[in-house]
Amino acid sequence: MNTTRTLLTSLLLAPLAALHAAEPQLKVGDPAPPLKVSQWAAGTPIGSFETGRVYVVEFWATWCAPCIAAMPHLAELQRKHEKGGLTVIAVAVKDEAKAVKDFVAKRASDWNHPVATDDAEGFMAKHWLDKSGREGIPQTFLVDRKGSIAWVGHPMRVDGPLAAVLAGTFDPARQQQVDAAFAELDVKLGEALRTSRWREVLAVLDEMNRADPASAPLNYATKVKALLQLGEQQDAQRFAKEVAPTASESIVAHLASELLKAPEKHPIDHELVISLVQQAIKSGGARNPVALSALARAYEGQGKVADATRAWQQMLALDDPSIDKDNVRKRLASLTGKSSAGTPPATKALLGPGDPAPALKAHSWIQGEPVQTLEKGKAYLLDFWATWCGPCVASIPHIEHLHQKYKDQGLVVIGQNVWEDDTGKIRAFVEKVANKMTYRIALDSQEAVAKPWLRAAGQNGIPVVILVGKDGNIAWIDHPEGLSETVVEQVLAGTFDLAKEKRLHQVRGKISGAYYEAFGKFQPAIKARNWADAHALLDQMNSIVPADDTEWRAVIRKQQFTLLVAKGEDNEAIKLGESILTDEKQNSGSANSLVWIIVHAENPSPALLKFAETCAKQANEATRGNHPRVLEHLARLHFRQGNRREAIQRQEQAIDRATSPDEEKRLRDGLVAYKAGKLPE
């Protein structure tokens, strides 16, 4: 997760000063424009503002991470002030009605107030946002009991004005002075933070609190950060304990997150962090990614790998665009192979390649013919997954491809659901993607399968694939995307080098943490154009991985390709890319990853984009045009080549083949961007 300079500015899409730059046609004191929406996705529809009631009209979108971050706060305001006459209205703008409806449905428990979608002509955006000179969202309009606009600003700063309006003591002129002073101090705070003048940070925070006491909680986390940087850890912890009981769940989550960033020379109080996060979750923060991230990292600090894994998995299950899911997956991968104490048990060897496969005791089968025993002469691919696991769902097209290609050659594919109790939800998911997930699906109960397979192998996270050879022994264990067709074919033919794989599997368990630590620094070095560090980290990863580990070597070659593309060394990049395509021609994922690297580069040359065409064609042909991520990357390639129409067509194809609501939402967001002539973020 990225950390920005203050909680307030992490939730804004533009500086406060910028939001007041234009002379507005709609001003504080003017009658509120009418409510004109296309549909109500939640709550009781509202036709007009009722005299005597107070309204908070919130403008948001499903693709807006700061908007989603502010949602719990708005729900909290509705609960707190409903009896006082408050109604919160959330209006989605610049968004698709279906996307809003699906988003609201998936988070039904989060809404205690009406939710609407702007009409087809964008009436609300034009007559509220545009006329008031407010370009960014989230944006909040406070409508008083007479139907006039009392205040406009960020939802996290509405508390003070709202309390005054409800009490009948609101002074518009005074509030404008407060807003102006707060904006000026916010700029001053930003400068102090950028230059690491921590004493000045604390002084400016005191000024901000005096200027607008109601907004003080917004900068609680910033104060903790400053105290930690000054070496005053006990004061930071004491302050967090003092303010947490009265702070919102979002603020408490940020407090916990900051406490984990104490300088290395100071020990972190992980128990305090966990207690703060549990408070946040108890008060409604179960879907807060900052809270879950802090919880996972605190558990990691205590060596509680299983607890940390569950917290990271909960994060992956969230439909929240602010989550860097690739980073979460890396954290999960770094935990793989560790026991709850953080190290493999010394008294009992972990289940691995070469060991006899355990008995398969699935609780029930919801698709395909049940497998009672693993028969000799057949190979079995067990894909351990769950509907809440984003990476699991993303891997389904790859598993389906392997099933279709090798089902007549003796490979039996089983989608073994684990760590999930809602059978109805699992059945509904499988039915929805019936033509994209045609292999057997089995359910687990009380870890009857997870324990002897996953836990015994030291795998505390999913997705995980375990491939069993025709002799009944385990041949391969790892992430499903790492399972190549070459490995499957060798296992089926009886030519797989099991001794080598057994040795490499043991080595991987020891090197994964060090590898991902280096990898975690590699991408930031490239982004900062720090080529010396990037090369050094690449060399470090090379030195960690055994020379004969072809799977991991293939991964490192793609990192090398990434570096060459970023540096603009096109000829060398294309030469390496062609070698990768030749060596890994049976792995559609490799070709697709090369496309991803190029189309996400800052300014790829025409030569690189042309090479990406070759890669995309190979990946799309290998997956028979059915893999949503291949099509998604192909759409981005077309757009970067100036072919907007083809980009839209490919993106629509990707949407049709999406295997989860989360994936479909991301793809639809991309389609909206292409139609608007923009490159998706």
Short mmCIF file of N, CA and C in Angstrom, two decimals, residues 38 83 111 176 249 379 404 468 571 593 612 640:
data_model
loop_
_atom_site.label_atom_id
_atom_site.label_comp_id
_atom_site.label_asym_id
_atom_site.label_seq_id
_atom_site.Cartn_x
_atom_site.Cartn_y
_atom_site.Cartn_z
N SER A 38 -30.44 8.62 -12.58
CA SER A 38 -30.99 7.61 -13.49
C SER A 38 -31.61 6.44 -12.73
N LYS A 83 -31.06 10.59 13.78
CA LYS A 83 -32.14 11.09 14.63
C LYS A 83 -32.16 12.62 14.68
N TRP A 111 -24.01 0.04 3.19
CA TRP A 111 -24.85 1.18 2.85
C TRP A 111 -26.01 1.32 3.84
N GLN A 176 -15.78 29.80 5.91
CA GLN A 176 -14.93 30.12 4.77
C GLN A 176 -13.54 30.53 5.24
N GLU A 249 -13.00 4.33 12.53
CA GLU A 249 -12.23 3.13 12.22
C GLU A 249 -11.14 3.41 11.19
N ALA A 379 -2.45 -39.09 -14.00
CA ALA A 379 -1.84 -37.95 -13.31
C ALA A 379 -2.97 -37.05 -12.81
N GLN A 404 -8.32 -28.81 -20.74
CA GLN A 404 -8.78 -29.07 -22.11
C GLN A 404 -7.69 -29.73 -22.96
N VAL A 468 0.30 -34.57 -9.20
CA VAL A 468 0.62 -35.94 -8.80
C VAL A 468 0.90 -36.76 -10.05
N ASN A 571 16.80 -2.76 -28.87
CA ASN A 571 17.36 -3.88 -29.62
C ASN A 571 17.69 -5.05 -28.70
N SER A 593 3.17 -12.04 -20.47
CA SER A 593 3.89 -11.17 -19.54
C SER A 593 4.78 -10.18 -20.28
N ALA A 612 5.54 -6.52 -29.40
CA ALA A 612 4.44 -6.91 -28.51
C ALA A 612 3.32 -7.57 -29.30
N ARG A 640 -2.42 1.76 -27.43
CA ARG A 640 -1.13 2.45 -27.46
C ARG A 640 -0.61 2.59 -28.89
#
